[in-house]
mmCIF file of C-alpha atoms and ligand atoms in Angstrom:
data_model
loop_
_atom_site.group_PDB
_atom_site.id
_atom_site.type_symbol
_atom_site.label_atom_id
_atom_site.label_comp_id
_atom_site.label_asym_id
_atom_site.label_seq_id
_atom_site.Cartn_x
_atom_site.Cartn_y
_atom_site.Cartn_z
ATOM 1 C CA MET F 1 -19.856 -55.798 24.958
ATOM 2 C CA THR F 2 -19.298 -58.775 27.228
ATOM 3 C CA SER F 3 -16.473 -59.298 29.629
ATOM 4 C CA GLN F 4 -15.321 -62.290 31.651
ATOM 5 C CA THR F 5 -15.115 -60.486 34.946
ATOM 6 C CA SER F 6 -17.607 -57.724 35.473
ATOM 7 C CA VAL F 7 -16.111 -54.645 37.077
ATOM 8 C CA SER F 8 -18.240 -52.348 39.124
ATOM 9 C CA ARG F 9 -18.466 -48.732 38.094
ATOM 10 C CA ILE F 10 -16.457 -46.204 40.054
ATOM 11 C CA ASN F 11 -18.419 -43.043 40.795
ATOM 12 C CA VAL F 12 -16.878 -39.603 40.667
ATOM 13 C CA MET F 13 -18.232 -38.864 44.128
ATOM 14 C CA LYS F 14 -20.014 -40.585 46.997
ATOM 15 C CA PRO F 15 -20.990 -39.060 50.346
ATOM 16 C CA TRP F 16 -19.644 -40.747 53.491
ATOM 17 C CA LEU F 17 -22.798 -41.523 55.468
ATOM 18 C CA GLY F 18 -23.516 -44.306 57.939
ATOM 19 C CA GLU F 19 -25.408 -45.564 60.937
ATOM 20 C CA THR F 20 -24.493 -42.610 63.138
ATOM 21 C CA GLU F 21 -26.307 -40.258 60.773
ATOM 22 C CA THR F 22 -29.281 -42.650 60.665
ATOM 23 C CA ALA F 23 -29.434 -42.704 64.467
ATOM 24 C CA ALA F 24 -29.193 -38.911 64.641
ATOM 25 C CA VAL F 25 -32.126 -38.499 62.236
ATOM 26 C CA SER F 26 -34.186 -41.089 64.149
ATOM 27 C CA GLU F 27 -33.599 -39.168 67.351
ATOM 28 C CA VAL F 28 -34.892 -35.957 65.785
ATOM 29 C CA ILE F 29 -37.983 -37.745 64.462
ATOM 30 C CA ALA F 30 -38.656 -39.208 67.903
ATOM 31 C CA SER F 31 -38.321 -35.730 69.460
ATOM 32 C CA GLY F 32 -41.201 -34.407 67.344
ATOM 33 C CA TRP F 33 -39.296 -31.254 66.360
ATOM 34 C CA VAL F 34 -38.279 -31.798 62.740
ATOM 35 C CA ALA F 35 -38.186 -28.243 61.299
ATOM 36 C CA GLN F 36 -35.597 -25.587 62.204
ATOM 37 C CA GLY F 37 -35.067 -25.783 65.955
ATOM 38 C CA PRO F 38 -32.563 -26.837 68.616
ATOM 39 C CA LYS F 39 -30.492 -29.131 66.365
ATOM 40 C CA THR F 40 -30.076 -26.355 63.812
ATOM 41 C CA ALA F 41 -28.931 -23.992 66.574
ATOM 42 C CA ALA F 42 -26.467 -26.608 67.825
ATOM 43 C CA PHE F 43 -25.135 -27.209 64.315
ATOM 44 C CA GLU F 44 -24.670 -23.452 63.841
ATOM 45 C CA ARG F 45 -22.655 -23.177 67.057
ATOM 46 C CA ALA F 46 -20.499 -26.182 66.184
ATOM 47 C CA PHE F 47 -19.896 -25.003 62.617
ATOM 48 C CA ALA F 48 -19.018 -21.457 63.734
ATOM 49 C CA GLU F 49 -16.502 -22.862 66.184
ATOM 50 C CA HIS F 50 -14.961 -25.224 63.627
ATOM 51 C CA GLN F 51 -14.645 -22.462 61.015
ATOM 52 C CA LYS F 52 -13.461 -19.823 63.523
ATOM 53 C CA ALA F 53 -16.386 -17.530 62.745
ATOM 54 C CA GLN F 54 -18.292 -15.592 65.395
ATOM 55 C CA TYR F 55 -21.722 -16.225 63.892
ATOM 56 C CA ALA F 56 -23.205 -18.956 61.721
ATOM 57 C CA VAL F 57 -26.696 -18.950 60.215
ATOM 58 C CA ALA F 58 -27.950 -22.206 58.703
ATOM 59 C CA THR F 59 -29.854 -22.031 55.411
ATOM 60 C CA SER F 60 -31.616 -24.315 52.960
ATOM 61 C CA ASN F 61 -28.566 -24.423 50.671
ATOM 62 C CA CYS F 62 -25.506 -22.400 49.687
ATOM 63 C CA THR F 63 -27.317 -20.528 46.934
ATOM 64 C CA THR F 64 -29.759 -19.035 49.446
ATOM 65 C CA ALA F 65 -26.858 -18.320 51.835
ATOM 66 C CA LEU F 66 -25.133 -16.391 49.013
ATOM 67 C CA GLN F 67 -28.302 -14.425 48.333
ATOM 68 C CA LEU F 68 -28.621 -13.498 52.023
ATOM 69 C CA ALA F 69 -24.894 -12.668 52.168
ATOM 70 C CA LEU F 70 -25.283 -10.145 49.341
ATOM 71 C CA ILE F 71 -28.394 -8.623 50.936
ATOM 72 C CA VAL F 72 -26.785 -8.110 54.349
ATOM 73 C CA ALA F 73 -23.660 -6.746 52.632
ATOM 74 C CA GLY F 74 -25.910 -4.047 51.157
ATOM 75 C CA VAL F 75 -26.050 -5.100 47.480
ATOM 76 C CA LYS F 76 -29.022 -3.506 45.693
ATOM 77 C CA THR F 77 -30.706 -3.500 42.295
ATOM 78 C CA GLY F 78 -28.463 -1.835 39.717
ATOM 79 C CA ASP F 79 -25.197 -2.627 41.499
ATOM 80 C CA ASP F 80 -22.321 -4.503 39.893
ATOM 81 C CA VAL F 81 -21.001 -7.592 41.656
ATOM 82 C CA VAL F 82 -17.751 -9.122 40.395
ATOM 83 C CA VAL F 83 -17.860 -12.930 40.205
ATOM 84 C CA PRO F 84 -15.763 -15.588 38.495
ATOM 85 C CA SER F 85 -17.458 -17.078 35.438
ATOM 86 C CA PHE F 86 -15.404 -20.198 36.213
ATOM 87 C CA SER F 87 -17.724 -21.491 38.947
ATOM 88 C CA PHE F 88 -20.952 -23.359 39.453
ATOM 89 C CA ILE F 89 -23.662 -21.103 38.002
ATOM 90 C CA ALA F 90 -25.166 -20.338 41.441
ATOM 91 C CA THR F 91 -22.295 -17.886 42.055
ATOM 92 C CA ALA F 92 -23.482 -15.696 39.152
ATOM 93 C CA ASN F 93 -27.161 -16.277 39.882
ATOM 94 C CA ALA F 94 -27.017 -14.881 43.438
ATOM 95 C CA PRO F 95 -26.499 -11.219 42.414
ATOM 96 C CA THR F 96 -28.870 -11.698 39.469
ATOM 97 C CA TYR F 97 -31.718 -12.582 41.884
ATOM 98 C CA LEU F 98 -31.260 -9.157 43.500
ATOM 99 C CA GLY F 99 -31.340 -7.256 40.223
ATOM 100 C CA ALA F 100 -27.595 -6.660 40.457
ATOM 101 C CA ARG F 101 -25.309 -7.394 37.497
ATOM 102 C CA PRO F 102 -22.722 -10.163 37.778
ATOM 103 C CA VAL F 103 -19.522 -8.899 36.150
ATOM 104 C CA PHE F 104 -17.249 -11.773 35.198
ATOM 105 C CA ALA F 105 -13.581 -11.782 36.190
ATOM 106 C CA ASP F 106 -11.013 -14.244 34.880
ATOM 107 C CA VAL F 107 -9.126 -16.724 37.079
ATOM 108 C CA GLU F 108 -5.534 -17.862 37.423
ATOM 109 C CA GLU F 109 -4.577 -21.298 36.193
ATOM 110 C CA LEU F 110 -3.028 -22.868 39.306
ATOM 111 C CA THR F 111 -6.075 -22.601 41.585
ATOM 112 C CA GLY F 112 -8.878 -21.690 39.190
ATOM 113 C CA ASN F 113 -9.626 -18.685 41.412
ATOM 114 C CA VAL F 114 -9.896 -14.936 40.838
ATOM 115 C CA THR F 115 -6.982 -12.719 41.882
ATOM 116 C CA ALA F 116 -6.680 -9.051 42.842
ATOM 117 C CA LYS F 117 -5.443 -8.424 39.289
ATOM 118 C CA THR F 118 -8.325 -10.147 37.481
ATOM 119 C CA VAL F 119 -10.875 -8.479 39.767
ATOM 120 C CA ALA F 120 -9.300 -5.011 39.537
ATOM 121 C CA ALA F 121 -9.527 -5.287 35.734
ATOM 122 C CA VAL F 122 -13.332 -5.420 35.801
ATOM 123 C CA LEU F 123 -14.279 -3.074 38.652
ATOM 124 C CA THR F 124 -16.720 -0.308 37.743
ATOM 125 C CA ASP F 125 -17.976 2.678 39.704
ATOM 126 C CA LYS F 126 -21.101 0.625 40.435
ATOM 127 C CA THR F 127 -19.228 -2.307 42.000
ATOM 128 C CA THR F 128 -20.412 -2.730 45.588
ATOM 129 C CA ALA F 129 -19.319 -6.324 46.233
ATOM 130 C CA ILE F 130 -17.250 -9.169 44.885
ATOM 131 C CA ILE F 131 -17.889 -12.881 45.300
ATOM 132 C CA VAL F 132 -14.663 -14.837 45.544
ATOM 133 C CA VAL F 133 -14.736 -18.638 45.309
ATOM 134 C CA ASP F 134 -12.520 -21.395 46.711
ATOM 135 C CA GLN F 135 -13.025 -23.450 43.585
ATOM 136 C CA GLY F 136 -13.141 -27.190 44.142
ATOM 137 C CA GLY F 137 -11.829 -26.552 47.651
ATOM 138 C CA MET F 138 -8.705 -24.761 46.386
ATOM 139 C CA PRO F 139 -8.094 -21.783 48.702
ATOM 140 C CA LEU F 140 -8.033 -18.412 46.986
ATOM 141 C CA ASP F 141 -5.279 -15.907 47.727
ATOM 142 C CA LEU F 142 -7.385 -13.644 49.875
ATOM 143 C CA ARG F 143 -5.021 -10.960 51.224
ATOM 144 C CA PRO F 144 -4.428 -9.003 47.994
ATOM 145 C CA LEU F 145 -8.176 -9.137 47.319
ATOM 146 C CA ARG F 146 -8.900 -7.985 50.869
ATOM 147 C CA ASN F 147 -6.637 -4.974 50.343
ATOM 148 C CA LEU F 148 -8.338 -4.156 47.059
ATOM 149 C CA CYS F 149 -11.798 -4.336 48.655
ATOM 150 C CA ASP F 150 -10.754 -2.236 51.642
ATOM 151 C CA GLU F 151 -9.214 0.458 49.417
ATOM 152 C CA ARG F 152 -12.371 0.673 47.323
ATOM 153 C CA GLY F 153 -14.930 0.173 50.106
ATOM 154 C CA ILE F 154 -16.272 -2.974 48.445
ATOM 155 C CA ALA F 155 -17.788 -5.885 50.382
ATOM 156 C CA MET F 156 -16.115 -9.272 50.038
ATOM 157 C CA VAL F 157 -18.392 -12.304 49.975
ATOM 158 C CA GLU F 158 -16.679 -15.700 49.918
ATOM 159 C CA ASP F 159 -18.445 -18.532 48.138
ATOM 160 C CA ALA F 160 -16.836 -21.274 50.203
ATOM 161 C CA ALA F 161 -19.390 -23.836 48.980
ATOM 162 C CA CYS F 162 -16.638 -26.415 48.434
ATOM 163 C CA GLY F 163 -14.259 -25.086 51.082
ATOM 164 C CA ALA F 164 -15.033 -26.724 54.443
ATOM 165 C CA GLY F 165 -11.723 -28.148 55.652
ATOM 166 C CA SER F 166 -9.491 -26.054 53.356
ATOM 167 C CA THR F 167 -7.080 -23.564 54.888
ATOM 168 C CA TYR F 168 -5.587 -20.187 53.988
ATOM 169 C CA ARG F 169 -2.363 -19.199 55.737
ATOM 170 C CA GLY F 170 -3.049 -21.624 58.576
ATOM 171 C CA ALA F 171 -6.680 -20.605 59.234
ATOM 172 C CA PRO F 172 -9.906 -22.038 57.817
ATOM 173 C CA VAL F 173 -10.918 -20.449 54.508
ATOM 174 C CA GLY F 174 -13.810 -18.036 54.871
ATOM 175 C CA VAL F 175 -12.547 -16.121 57.900
ATOM 176 C CA GLY F 176 -10.994 -13.290 55.895
ATOM 177 C CA ALA F 177 -14.127 -12.305 53.983
ATOM 178 C CA ASP F 178 -16.894 -10.066 55.333
ATOM 179 C CA VAL F 179 -19.381 -12.898 54.971
ATOM 180 C CA SER F 180 -19.017 -16.460 53.687
ATOM 181 C CA ALA F 181 -21.425 -19.061 52.301
ATOM 182 C CA TRP F 182 -21.096 -22.842 52.554
ATOM 183 C CA SER F 183 -22.791 -25.789 50.866
ATOM 184 C CA PHE F 184 -23.749 -29.149 52.330
ATOM 185 C CA HIS F 185 -24.859 -30.665 49.031
ATOM 186 C CA PRO F 186 -23.669 -34.313 48.658
ATOM 187 C CA ARG F 187 -21.201 -33.163 45.987
ATOM 188 C CA LYS F 188 -19.219 -31.426 48.761
ATOM 189 C CA LEU F 189 -17.398 -33.075 51.699
ATOM 190 C CA LEU F 190 -19.766 -32.432 54.619
ATOM 191 C CA THR F 191 -23.349 -33.133 53.569
ATOM 192 C CA THR F 192 -26.854 -32.702 54.957
ATOM 193 C CA GLY F 193 -28.582 -33.756 51.717
ATOM 194 C CA GLU F 194 -29.353 -30.147 50.872
ATOM 195 C CA GLY F 195 -28.189 -27.404 53.177
ATOM 196 C CA GLY F 196 -26.036 -24.351 53.580
ATOM 197 C CA MET F 197 -24.564 -21.906 56.068
ATOM 198 C CA LEU F 198 -23.686 -18.238 56.234
ATOM 199 C CA THR F 199 -20.799 -17.213 58.510
ATOM 200 C CA THR F 200 -19.688 -13.725 59.511
ATOM 201 C CA ASN F 201 -18.114 -11.790 62.368
ATOM 202 C CA ASN F 202 -20.621 -8.970 61.906
ATOM 203 C CA GLU F 203 -23.319 -9.337 64.552
ATOM 204 C CA GLN F 204 -25.851 -7.080 62.824
ATOM 205 C CA TRP F 205 -25.452 -8.895 59.536
ATOM 206 C CA ALA F 206 -25.834 -12.261 61.261
ATOM 207 C CA ASN F 207 -29.001 -11.134 63.036
ATOM 208 C CA ARG F 208 -30.506 -9.770 59.851
ATOM 209 C CA ALA F 209 -29.662 -12.960 57.935
ATOM 210 C CA ARG F 210 -31.225 -14.989 60.761
ATOM 211 C CA ARG F 211 -34.477 -13.029 60.450
ATOM 212 C CA LEU F 212 -34.491 -12.945 56.640
ATOM 213 C CA ARG F 213 -34.188 -16.716 56.315
ATOM 214 C CA GLU F 214 -37.305 -17.045 58.485
ATOM 215 C CA HIS F 215 -39.725 -14.688 56.696
ATOM 216 C CA ALA F 216 -38.053 -11.708 58.457
ATOM 217 C CA MET F 217 -40.033 -12.582 61.572
ATOM 218 C CA ASP F 218 -38.686 -10.780 64.647
ATOM 219 C CA VAL F 219 -39.635 -13.660 66.970
ATOM 220 C CA SER F 220 -38.108 -17.010 66.047
ATOM 221 C CA ALA F 221 -40.033 -20.279 66.112
ATOM 222 C CA ALA F 222 -37.791 -21.393 68.973
ATOM 223 C CA GLU F 223 -38.685 -18.318 71.016
ATOM 224 C CA ARG F 224 -42.399 -18.841 70.364
ATOM 225 C CA HIS F 225 -42.108 -22.493 71.292
ATOM 226 C CA GLY F 226 -40.431 -21.558 74.556
ATOM 227 C CA SER F 227 -43.377 -19.486 75.755
ATOM 228 C CA THR F 228 -46.964 -20.448 76.554
ATOM 229 C CA LEU F 229 -48.364 -17.057 75.625
ATOM 230 C CA ALA F 230 -46.388 -16.450 72.442
ATOM 231 C CA PRO F 231 -45.238 -12.857 71.905
ATOM 232 C CA GLN F 232 -46.793 -10.972 68.987
ATOM 233 C CA GLU F 233 -44.410 -11.231 66.036
ATOM 234 C CA SER F 234 -43.819 -8.576 63.423
ATOM 235 C CA TYR F 235 -42.245 -8.566 59.953
ATOM 236 C CA GLY F 236 -39.935 -5.612 59.414
ATOM 237 C CA GLU F 237 -39.102 -6.362 55.777
ATOM 238 C CA VAL F 238 -39.909 -8.911 53.089
ATOM 239 C CA GLY F 239 -38.131 -12.120 54.048
ATOM 240 C CA TYR F 240 -37.734 -15.631 52.723
ATOM 241 C CA ASN F 241 -38.121 -19.200 53.766
ATOM 242 C CA PHE F 242 -34.497 -20.311 53.542
ATOM 243 C CA ARG F 243 -34.558 -22.513 56.636
ATOM 244 C CA MET F 244 -32.661 -25.711 57.300
ATOM 245 C CA THR F 245 -34.548 -28.535 59.052
ATOM 246 C CA ASP F 246 -33.452 -30.196 62.279
ATOM 247 C CA LEU F 247 -33.364 -33.499 60.373
ATOM 248 C CA GLN F 248 -30.623 -32.010 58.203
ATOM 249 C CA ALA F 249 -28.823 -30.303 61.084
ATOM 250 C CA ALA F 250 -28.623 -33.595 63.012
ATOM 251 C CA VAL F 251 -26.849 -35.147 60.034
ATOM 252 C CA GLY F 252 -24.654 -32.062 59.759
ATOM 253 C CA LEU F 253 -23.494 -32.370 63.363
ATOM 254 C CA VAL F 254 -22.371 -35.964 62.790
ATOM 255 C CA GLN F 255 -20.740 -35.043 59.480
ATOM 256 C CA LEU F 256 -18.876 -32.109 61.023
ATOM 257 C CA GLY F 257 -17.286 -34.554 63.450
ATOM 258 C CA LYS F 258 -16.014 -36.556 60.463
ATOM 259 C CA LEU F 259 -14.776 -33.600 58.427
ATOM 260 C CA ASP F 260 -11.137 -33.707 59.519
ATOM 261 C CA ALA F 261 -10.926 -37.409 58.649
ATOM 262 C CA MET F 262 -12.535 -36.707 55.258
ATOM 263 C CA VAL F 263 -9.986 -34.010 54.490
ATOM 264 C CA GLN F 264 -7.086 -36.211 55.536
ATOM 265 C CA ARG F 265 -8.276 -39.093 53.343
ATOM 266 C CA ARG F 266 -8.844 -36.859 50.329
ATOM 267 C CA ARG F 267 -5.401 -35.352 50.674
ATOM 268 C CA GLU F 268 -3.903 -38.860 50.714
ATOM 269 C CA LEU F 269 -5.849 -39.830 47.595
ATOM 270 C CA ALA F 270 -4.869 -36.585 45.845
ATOM 271 C CA GLY F 271 -1.220 -37.283 46.696
ATOM 272 C CA ARG F 272 -1.486 -40.777 45.187
ATOM 273 C CA TYR F 273 -2.938 -39.374 41.948
ATOM 274 C CA ARG F 274 -0.245 -36.722 41.683
ATOM 275 C CA GLU F 275 2.542 -39.193 42.275
ATOM 276 C CA ALA F 276 1.155 -41.668 39.740
ATOM 277 C CA PHE F 277 0.797 -39.025 37.028
ATOM 278 C CA GLN F 278 4.137 -37.300 37.631
ATOM 279 C CA GLY F 279 5.839 -38.742 34.590
ATOM 280 C CA ILE F 280 2.998 -38.334 32.095
ATOM 281 C CA ALA F 281 3.574 -35.610 29.564
ATOM 282 C CA GLY F 282 0.615 -33.352 28.927
ATOM 283 C CA LEU F 283 -1.268 -33.839 32.153
ATOM 284 C CA ARG F 284 -1.291 -31.081 34.769
ATOM 285 C CA CYS F 285 -2.672 -32.016 38.201
ATOM 286 C CA VAL F 286 -4.190 -29.573 40.647
ATOM 287 C CA ARG F 287 -2.031 -29.037 43.730
ATOM 288 C CA ASP F 288 -1.879 -26.920 46.885
ATOM 289 C CA PRO F 289 -0.901 -23.310 46.288
ATOM 290 C CA GLU F 290 1.796 -21.760 48.508
ATOM 291 C CA HIS F 291 -0.786 -19.835 50.498
ATOM 292 C CA GLY F 292 -2.899 -22.737 51.732
ATOM 293 C CA THR F 293 -4.113 -26.315 51.689
ATOM 294 C CA SER F 294 -7.012 -27.814 49.748
ATOM 295 C CA ASN F 295 -9.588 -30.284 51.021
ATOM 296 C CA PHE F 296 -9.586 -31.673 47.440
ATOM 297 C CA GLN F 297 -13.351 -31.474 47.112
ATOM 298 C CA SER F 298 -12.446 -31.986 43.455
ATOM 299 C CA PHE F 299 -9.298 -33.457 41.994
ATOM 300 C CA TRP F 300 -8.941 -32.027 38.523
ATOM 301 C CA VAL F 301 -6.372 -32.465 35.789
ATOM 302 C CA GLU F 302 -5.773 -30.302 32.754
ATOM 303 C CA VAL F 303 -5.279 -32.179 29.492
ATOM 304 C CA LEU F 304 -2.567 -30.225 27.631
ATOM 305 C CA PRO F 305 -1.893 -30.376 23.866
ATOM 306 C CA ASP F 306 0.999 -32.858 24.232
ATOM 307 C CA PHE F 307 -1.228 -35.494 25.858
ATOM 308 C CA PRO F 308 -2.046 -38.222 23.276
ATOM 309 C CA MET F 309 -5.795 -37.716 23.705
ATOM 310 C CA SER F 310 -8.164 -34.785 23.973
ATOM 311 C CA ARG F 311 -10.151 -34.162 27.140
ATOM 312 C CA GLU F 312 -13.277 -35.649 25.511
ATOM 313 C CA GLN F 313 -11.380 -38.750 24.390
ATOM 314 C CA LEU F 314 -9.963 -39.259 27.869
ATOM 315 C CA LEU F 315 -13.471 -38.985 29.350
ATOM 316 C CA GLU F 316 -14.658 -41.624 26.856
ATOM 317 C CA LYS F 317 -11.726 -43.895 27.666
ATOM 318 C CA LEU F 318 -12.490 -43.648 31.396
ATOM 319 C CA ALA F 319 -16.185 -44.355 30.747
ATOM 320 C CA THR F 320 -15.234 -47.463 28.735
ATOM 321 C CA ASP F 321 -13.241 -48.607 31.753
ATOM 322 C CA GLU F 322 -16.362 -48.141 33.940
ATOM 323 C CA ILE F 323 -15.040 -44.989 35.593
ATOM 324 C CA SER F 324 -17.193 -41.885 35.999
ATOM 325 C CA ALA F 325 -15.190 -38.728 35.522
ATOM 326 C CA ARG F 326 -16.641 -35.277 34.834
ATOM 327 C CA ARG F 327 -15.820 -32.280 32.689
ATOM 328 C CA GLY F 328 -14.153 -29.600 34.796
ATOM 329 C CA ILE F 329 -15.780 -26.505 36.238
ATOM 330 C CA MET F 330 -18.264 -24.760 33.950
ATOM 331 C CA ALA F 331 -17.995 -21.182 32.683
ATOM 332 C CA ALA F 332 -21.202 -19.263 33.419
ATOM 333 C CA HIS F 333 -20.621 -16.696 30.643
ATOM 334 C CA GLN F 334 -20.874 -19.508 28.045
ATOM 335 C CA GLN F 335 -24.309 -20.611 29.234
ATOM 336 C CA PRO F 336 -27.541 -19.521 27.503
ATOM 337 C CA ALA F 337 -28.688 -17.998 30.814
ATOM 338 C CA TYR F 338 -25.952 -15.357 30.439
ATOM 339 C CA ALA F 339 -25.816 -15.140 26.657
ATOM 340 C CA GLY F 340 -25.630 -11.533 25.515
ATOM 341 C CA HIS F 341 -25.160 -10.558 29.133
ATOM 342 C CA SER F 342 -23.618 -7.124 29.494
ATOM 343 C CA GLY F 343 -21.529 -8.169 32.491
ATOM 344 C CA GLN F 344 -18.850 -9.781 30.382
ATOM 345 C CA ILE F 345 -16.781 -6.748 29.577
ATOM 346 C CA SER F 346 -13.445 -8.462 29.124
ATOM 347 C CA SER F 347 -12.261 -11.704 27.590
ATOM 348 C CA LEU F 348 -11.728 -14.618 29.919
ATOM 349 C CA PRO F 349 -8.880 -16.620 28.330
ATOM 350 C CA VAL F 350 -7.856 -18.711 31.349
ATOM 351 C CA THR F 351 -11.484 -19.502 32.217
ATOM 352 C CA GLU F 352 -12.125 -20.660 28.648
ATOM 353 C CA ARG F 353 -8.973 -22.758 28.541
ATOM 354 C CA LEU F 354 -9.625 -24.471 31.882
ATOM 355 C CA THR F 355 -13.292 -25.163 31.258
ATOM 356 C CA ALA F 356 -12.466 -26.740 27.875
ATOM 357 C CA ASN F 357 -9.509 -28.868 28.963
ATOM 358 C CA THR F 358 -9.970 -29.974 32.550
ATOM 359 C CA LEU F 359 -11.672 -33.030 33.955
ATOM 360 C CA ILE F 360 -12.483 -34.208 37.447
ATOM 361 C CA LEU F 361 -11.383 -37.682 38.582
ATOM 362 C CA PRO F 362 -13.142 -39.807 41.244
ATOM 363 C CA ILE F 363 -12.238 -38.759 44.780
ATOM 364 C CA TYR F 364 -14.247 -39.498 47.906
ATOM 365 C CA HIS F 365 -13.721 -40.813 51.408
ATOM 366 C CA GLU F 366 -14.543 -44.451 50.759
ATOM 367 C CA LEU F 367 -12.696 -44.721 47.442
ATOM 368 C CA ALA F 368 -10.546 -47.834 47.961
ATOM 369 C CA GLU F 369 -6.939 -47.831 46.820
ATOM 370 C CA HIS F 370 -7.568 -50.750 44.438
ATOM 371 C CA GLU F 371 -10.351 -48.673 42.873
ATOM 372 C CA GLN F 372 -8.144 -45.613 42.616
ATOM 373 C CA ASP F 373 -5.482 -47.852 41.045
ATOM 374 C CA ARG F 374 -8.001 -48.726 38.312
ATOM 375 C CA VAL F 375 -8.504 -45.024 37.611
ATOM 376 C CA ILE F 376 -4.748 -44.471 37.575
ATOM 377 C CA ALA F 377 -4.196 -47.430 35.213
ATOM 378 C CA SER F 378 -6.836 -46.138 32.808
ATOM 379 C CA VAL F 379 -5.282 -42.646 32.684
ATOM 380 C CA LEU F 380 -1.721 -44.036 32.340
ATOM 381 C CA ASN F 381 -2.925 -46.271 29.525
ATOM 382 C CA ALA F 382 -4.508 -43.282 27.790
ATOM 383 C CA GLY F 383 -1.263 -41.371 28.261
ATOM 384 C CA GLY F 384 0.631 -44.034 26.338
ATOM 385 C CA GLU F 385 2.267 -45.770 29.303
HETATM 386 C C1 PLP P 1 -22.164 -26.310 44.964
HETATM 387 C C2 PLP P 1 -21.858 -24.895 44.765
HETATM 388 C C3 PLP P 1 -22.822 -23.896 44.970
HETATM 389 C C4 PLP P 1 -24.269 -24.208 45.241
HETATM 390 O O1 PLP P 1 -24.471 -24.869 46.446
HETATM 391 P P1 PLP P 1 -25.955 -25.377 46.802
HETATM 392 O O2 PLP P 1 -25.834 -25.784 48.235
HETATM 393 O O3 PLP P 1 -26.245 -26.521 45.900
HETATM 394 O O4 PLP P 1 -26.868 -24.245 46.610
HETATM 395 C C5 PLP P 1 -22.443 -22.576 44.852
HETATM 396 N N1 PLP P 1 -21.185 -22.237 44.526
HETATM 397 C C6 PLP P 1 -20.230 -23.156 44.311
HETATM 398 C C7 PLP P 1 -18.840 -22.725 43.981
HETATM 399 C C8 PLP P 1 -20.540 -24.521 44.400
HETATM 400 O O5 PLP P 1 -19.596 -25.431 44.160
#
């Protein structure tokens, strides 16, 4: 296919990185301390303050933060942990690593998140924790779930991988859970390349997570560095190497300072999409629920039966117009990794509908309005306008 004017492809996502991040990394390299050290500690303090958490523990990624969160919350081999199937597969993998069984709960259609009702339907007498997700940055309705967990003595872990900058009832998401996990993968808003964070208000849990991510050593590298005659360390349990590097943390500090601007820009772009698609029959756009505000980490639309094209056809149409879109959130229970898995004890109709019929449109900080207009034109054209 040849065209007169070549159009550049629009990506579904692009991190917002620049010279400030480059300078911050250079400074760390010049300092000679590139592994977990003072920058990581500074990033933890800044992140805890921004997210209104008492403690923050940086990790290598969100998946390892989730694993640590479940460990400190007391999840053991043989336990049941309720998770949404409608999530990136890491949510289900975290309990699996511990020998616990992920039990899949369905989600509600507006936010793509679990509710007290869908979770209550799958609780067993072995359930010791639930992982709730703010899917695509959409805040979950935490209070009814909090009540359910408190009544049953179940720990609530929040997979807030996509949630930095989203709010629930006026506060940052994550504060209402017992322990929360965050991702700094470039697919999210704030990025450190790879990276994650655990936040909690429980001092003992934070201290244990801090040791576990560093081989369960009782003397940190920073403490050893600070002394000439290093104290003798000991290892109280089997730990992990889930550390973040100071190279990453330096980038994270710069990115954290840009987070509010990122959220504001994404909300503007999401508003433009919603307005443009208002009149199209058969297209349902994600929007803020009554209980909070989204950072629009993802902007997804559901292709309903009265839209002139199927979801796959719309993806093809966008690709022809040099626009990268993506199928919506996956369903873990449909993956070979969980085939024949005993955790799926109920049907998941909303999960299956959303995963089959949703798609994610380009949204990122530096998406120009003329580029977004190309996406809008392509979708309107597909919708018969
Ligand atoms: C991205 C993501 C993860 C995994 O994060 P990593 O930092 O890549 O480990 C986990 N859960 C959800 C909901 C995610 O979107």
